[in-house]
mmCIF file of C-alpha atoms in Angstrom:
data_model
loop_
_atom_site.group_PDB
_atom_site.id
_atom_site.type_symbol
_atom_site.label_atom_id
_atom_site.label_comp_id
_atom_site.label_asym_id
_atom_site.label_seq_id
_atom_site.Cartn_x
_atom_site.Cartn_y
_atom_site.Cartn_z
ATOM 1 C CA PHE A 206 -62.841 104.059 4.409
ATOM 2 C CA TRP A 207 -62.688 105.267 0.826
ATOM 3 C CA HIS A 208 -62.028 101.875 -0.728
ATOM 4 C CA THR A 209 -65.010 100.342 1.064
ATOM 5 C CA LEU A 210 -67.277 103.306 0.360
ATOM 6 C CA PHE A 211 -66.531 103.287 -3.368
ATOM 7 C CA THR A 212 -66.552 99.542 -3.936
ATOM 8 C CA GLN A 213 -69.832 99.175 -2.026
ATOM 9 C CA CYS A 214 -71.267 101.775 -4.424
ATOM 10 C CA GLY A 215 -70.129 99.709 -7.412
ATOM 11 C CA ILE A 216 -67.167 101.939 -8.264
ATOM 12 C CA ALA A 217 -63.915 100.217 -9.239
ATOM 13 C CA VAL A 218 -60.941 101.539 -7.258
ATOM 14 C CA HIS A 219 -57.472 101.817 -8.786
ATOM 15 C CA LEU A 220 -54.596 103.034 -6.660
ATOM 16 C CA SER A 221 -51.504 104.658 -8.079
ATOM 17 C CA GLY A 222 -48.291 102.720 -7.645
ATOM 18 C CA ALA A 223 -45.853 103.082 -4.780
ATOM 19 C CA SER A 224 -43.905 106.330 -4.625
ATOM 20 C CA ASP A 225 -40.757 106.069 -6.667
ATOM 21 C CA TYR A 226 -37.949 108.603 -6.926
ATOM 22 C CA SER A 227 -37.479 108.162 -10.689
ATOM 23 C CA GLN A 228 -41.196 108.753 -11.282
ATOM 24 C CA HIS A 229 -40.991 111.809 -9.061
ATOM 25 C CA GLU A 230 -38.115 113.122 -11.168
ATOM 26 C CA GLU A 231 -40.160 112.642 -14.361
ATOM 27 C CA SER A 232 -42.991 114.758 -12.936
ATOM 28 C CA ALA A 233 -40.842 117.370 -11.168
ATOM 29 C CA ARG A 234 -41.359 119.878 -13.974
ATOM 30 C CA MET A 235 -45.029 120.155 -12.924
ATOM 31 C CA VAL A 236 -44.155 121.265 -9.364
ATOM 32 C CA MET A 237 -44.920 124.976 -9.111
ATOM 33 C CA SER A 238 -42.508 125.744 -6.251
ATOM 34 C CA ASP A 239 -39.330 124.018 -5.160
ATOM 35 C CA ASN A 240 -39.994 124.786 -1.490
ATOM 36 C CA ILE A 241 -43.344 122.968 -1.415
ATOM 37 C CA CYS A 242 -43.431 119.900 0.847
ATOM 38 C CA PHE A 243 -42.360 116.542 -0.531
ATOM 39 C CA PRO A 244 -45.828 114.907 -0.274
ATOM 40 C CA ALA A 245 -47.237 117.628 -2.529
ATOM 41 C CA LYS A 246 -44.380 117.118 -4.987
ATOM 42 C CA LEU A 247 -45.055 113.381 -5.074
ATOM 43 C CA VAL A 248 -48.688 113.875 -6.051
ATOM 44 C CA HIS A 249 -47.690 114.811 -9.591
ATOM 45 C CA SER A 250 -46.081 111.422 -10.221
ATOM 46 C CA HIS A 251 -49.140 109.656 -8.787
ATOM 47 C CA ILE A 252 -51.464 111.608 -11.086
ATOM 48 C CA ALA A 253 -49.256 110.648 -14.053
ATOM 49 C CA ASN A 254 -49.358 107.012 -12.916
ATOM 50 C CA LEU A 255 -53.162 107.034 -12.721
ATOM 51 C CA ALA A 256 -53.368 108.610 -16.182
ATOM 52 C CA LYS A 257 -51.184 105.780 -17.545
ATOM 53 C CA LEU A 258 -53.558 103.279 -15.912
ATOM 54 C CA GLY A 259 -56.401 104.840 -17.908
ATOM 55 C CA VAL A 260 -58.717 105.657 -15.003
ATOM 56 C CA ASP A 261 -61.980 107.506 -15.705
ATOM 57 C CA ARG A 262 -61.767 109.904 -12.752
ATOM 58 C CA ILE A 263 -59.330 110.854 -10.026
ATOM 59 C CA PHE A 264 -60.627 111.365 -6.503
ATOM 60 C CA MET A 265 -58.552 113.913 -4.590
ATOM 61 C CA PRO A 266 -60.780 115.503 -1.961
ATOM 62 C CA PHE A 267 -60.201 118.614 0.127
ATOM 63 C CA VAL A 268 -59.973 116.806 3.487
ATOM 64 C CA VAL A 269 -60.053 119.720 5.892
ATOM 65 C CA TYR A 270 -60.360 117.815 9.182
ATOM 66 C CA GLU A 271 -59.383 114.268 10.071
ATOM 67 C CA GLN A 272 -61.179 112.319 12.758
ATOM 68 C CA GLY A 273 -60.126 113.779 16.088
ATOM 69 C CA GLY A 274 -58.597 111.616 18.781
ATOM 70 C CA LYS A 275 -58.962 111.694 22.531
ATOM 71 C CA GLY A 276 -57.423 114.806 24.017
ATOM 72 C CA GLU A 277 -56.503 116.360 20.672
ATOM 73 C CA GLN A 278 -56.837 120.091 20.346
ATOM 74 C CA ASN A 279 -57.534 119.882 16.625
ATOM 75 C CA SER A 280 -57.402 117.535 13.683
ATOM 76 C CA TYR A 281 -56.848 120.139 10.989
ATOM 77 C CA ASN A 282 -54.951 118.927 7.940
ATOM 78 C CA CYS A 283 -52.035 120.739 6.370
ATOM 79 C CA PRO A 284 -53.557 123.427 4.107
ATOM 80 C CA VAL A 285 -51.062 122.712 1.311
ATOM 81 C CA VAL A 286 -51.927 119.029 1.097
ATOM 82 C CA THR A 287 -55.612 119.724 1.704
ATOM 83 C CA ALA A 288 -55.969 122.068 -1.255
ATOM 84 C CA TYR A 289 -53.333 120.625 -3.569
ATOM 85 C CA SER A 290 -55.967 119.264 -5.940
ATOM 86 C CA ALA A 291 -56.502 122.882 -7.073
ATOM 87 C CA VAL A 292 -52.826 123.057 -8.040
ATOM 88 C CA ILE A 293 -53.046 119.691 -9.799
ATOM 89 C CA LYS A 294 -56.053 120.856 -11.817
ATOM 90 C CA SER A 295 -54.181 123.960 -12.942
ATOM 91 C CA VAL A 296 -50.932 122.305 -14.069
ATOM 92 C CA GLU A 297 -51.633 118.720 -15.065
ATOM 93 C CA GLN A 298 -52.223 118.184 -18.753
ATOM 94 C CA THR A 299 -54.710 115.349 -18.584
ATOM 95 C CA ASN A 300 -58.322 115.113 -19.684
ATOM 96 C CA ILE A 301 -59.212 113.008 -16.653
ATOM 97 C CA PRO A 302 -61.660 114.746 -14.304
ATOM 98 C CA ILE A 303 -60.219 115.376 -10.857
ATOM 99 C CA ASP A 304 -62.971 115.289 -8.247
ATOM 100 C CA SER A 305 -62.181 117.294 -5.148
ATOM 101 C CA PRO A 306 -65.202 117.664 -2.882
ATOM 102 C CA ALA A 307 -64.698 119.247 0.543
ATOM 103 C CA ILE A 308 -64.653 116.514 3.201
ATOM 104 C CA SER A 309 -64.428 116.628 6.978
ATOM 105 C CA PHE A 310 -64.032 113.559 9.175
ATOM 106 C CA LYS A 311 -64.530 115.665 12.307
ATOM 107 C CA ASP A 312 -68.344 115.355 12.267
ATOM 108 C CA GLU A 313 -69.904 112.060 11.136
ATOM 109 C CA ARG A 314 -73.203 113.635 10.040
ATOM 110 C CA LEU A 315 -71.384 116.215 7.951
ATOM 111 C CA LEU A 316 -69.124 113.516 6.495
ATOM 112 C CA TYR A 317 -72.162 111.480 5.461
ATOM 113 C CA LYS A 318 -73.794 114.541 3.894
ATOM 114 C CA GLN A 319 -70.612 115.344 1.938
ATOM 115 C CA CYS A 320 -70.140 111.747 0.751
ATOM 116 C CA LYS A 321 -73.813 111.486 -0.207
ATOM 117 C CA SER A 322 -73.687 114.712 -2.208
ATOM 118 C CA TYR A 323 -70.583 113.601 -4.097
ATOM 119 C CA LEU A 324 -71.790 110.052 -4.781
ATOM 120 C CA GLN A 325 -75.233 111.211 -5.894
ATOM 121 C CA SER A 326 -73.492 113.440 -8.454
ATOM 122 C CA LEU A 327 -72.100 110.190 -9.900
ATOM 123 C CA GLY A 328 -75.576 108.663 -10.098
ATOM 124 C CA ILE A 329 -75.434 106.486 -6.988
ATOM 125 C CA SER A 330 -78.776 106.061 -5.207
ATOM 126 C CA PRO A 331 -79.258 107.320 -1.620
ATOM 127 C CA GLY A 332 -80.013 103.801 -0.300
ATOM 128 C CA VAL A 333 -76.793 102.369 -1.732
ATOM 129 C CA ILE A 334 -74.842 105.328 -0.330
ATOM 130 C CA ALA A 335 -76.316 104.874 3.155
ATOM 131 C CA ASP A 336 -75.400 101.162 3.247
ATOM 132 C CA ALA A 337 -71.931 101.824 1.814
ATOM 133 C CA PHE A 338 -71.271 104.590 4.362
ATOM 134 C CA ILE A 339 -72.111 102.312 7.297
ATOM 135 C CA LYS A 340 -69.784 99.606 5.945
ATOM 136 C CA ALA A 341 -67.028 102.131 5.283
ATOM 137 C CA LYS A 342 -67.202 103.470 8.849
ATOM 138 C CA LYS A 343 -67.032 99.906 10.220
ATOM 139 C CA GLU A 344 -64.076 99.078 8.001
ATOM 140 C CA GLN A 345 -62.243 102.218 9.140
ATOM 141 C CA ALA A 346 -62.859 101.320 12.805
ATOM 142 C CA THR A 347 -61.554 97.782 12.193
ATOM 143 C CA TYR A 348 -58.456 99.172 10.489
ATOM 144 C CA GLN A 349 -57.738 101.505 13.402
ATOM 145 C CA GLN A 350 -58.189 98.651 15.897
ATOM 146 C CA GLU A 351 -55.780 96.468 13.900
ATOM 147 C CA ILE A 352 -53.131 99.191 13.918
ATOM 148 C CA ALA A 353 -53.535 99.695 17.679
ATOM 149 C CA GLY A 354 -53.341 95.926 18.220
ATOM 150 C CA GLN A 355 -50.172 95.634 16.135
ATOM 151 C CA ASN A 356 -48.592 98.473 18.080
ATOM 152 C CA LYS A 357 -49.434 96.766 21.386
ATOM 153 C CA LYS A 358 -47.956 93.452 20.153
ATOM 154 C CA THR A 359 -44.777 95.190 19.048
ATOM 155 C CA LEU A 360 -44.418 96.942 22.375
ATOM 156 C CA CYS A 361 -45.116 93.748 24.371
ATOM 157 C CA ARG A 362 -42.512 91.771 22.375
ATOM 158 C CA ALA A 363 -39.893 94.426 23.017
ATOM 159 C CA GLN A 364 -40.754 94.649 26.719
ATOM 160 C CA MET A 365 -40.508 90.856 27.108
ATOM 161 C CA VAL A 366 -36.880 90.912 26.012
ATOM 162 C CA GLY A 367 -36.034 94.239 27.664
ATOM 163 C CA GLN A 368 -35.489 95.998 24.367
ATOM 164 C CA LEU A 369 -35.846 99.764 23.924
ATOM 165 C CA SER A 370 -38.981 100.470 21.900
ATOM 166 C CA ILE A 371 -39.944 103.475 19.858
ATOM 167 C CA LEU A 372 -43.312 103.429 18.136
ATOM 168 C CA LEU A 373 -43.256 106.200 15.559
ATOM 169 C CA ALA A 374 -46.638 107.490 14.485
ATOM 170 C CA GLY A 375 -46.628 109.667 11.424
ATOM 171 C CA ARG A 376 -46.818 109.757 7.684
ATOM 172 C CA PRO A 377 -44.750 107.218 5.703
ATOM 173 C CA TYR A 378 -42.659 109.990 4.118
ATOM 174 C CA HIS A 379 -41.403 111.061 7.560
ATOM 175 C CA THR A 380 -39.034 108.118 7.796
ATOM 176 C CA ASP A 381 -36.183 107.030 5.604
ATOM 177 C CA PRO A 382 -36.698 103.591 3.960
ATOM 178 C CA LEU A 383 -33.309 102.436 5.327
ATOM 179 C CA ILE A 384 -34.411 103.312 8.868
ATOM 180 C CA GLN A 385 -37.721 101.506 8.299
ATOM 181 C CA HIS A 386 -35.792 98.422 7.171
ATOM 182 C CA LYS A 387 -33.462 98.503 10.197
ATOM 183 C CA VAL A 388 -36.375 98.943 12.619
ATOM 184 C CA SER A 389 -38.368 96.096 11.078
ATOM 185 C CA ASN A 390 -35.288 93.822 11.240
ATOM 186 C CA MET A 391 -34.885 94.658 14.936
ATOM 187 C CA LEU A 392 -38.404 93.401 15.706
#
């Protein structure tokens, strides 16, 4: 969604590198509490990586709600991760602006209004924003369909050979890389 939205508005997108334990260790001094979750701790190394890349701005929105699924009671994000950009702004020693508009994927009209407000603050015209938003929503839907399709293929392959299958849905930091490697080798 974000990559399509920004690139369609003429904004170059640079992602930080893959999470790396040694980079995390270099940035650990910026973590304000040792008992904060690991994803929040990792953010510091990603901010440092983006600063080394020489980006003009860092986009780290307050994403309060994700898009809800069928039968879900709520799609509320973790408050620590949601608001961690405030922590980053207070401890990081970089002159790079960190943009953190409030965003909610729960309501498409509200999402559009929030994206439009943010992008207009960067000088993007309303017409360009409207076109980019439509393309970004389509790209997100395609991405979700591809993930669902891959999951179905994985499950069908395992069922064809009578193999136990576990499809784990979660954040990448919830699984150990060694386990990920073993699971992918089993498929």
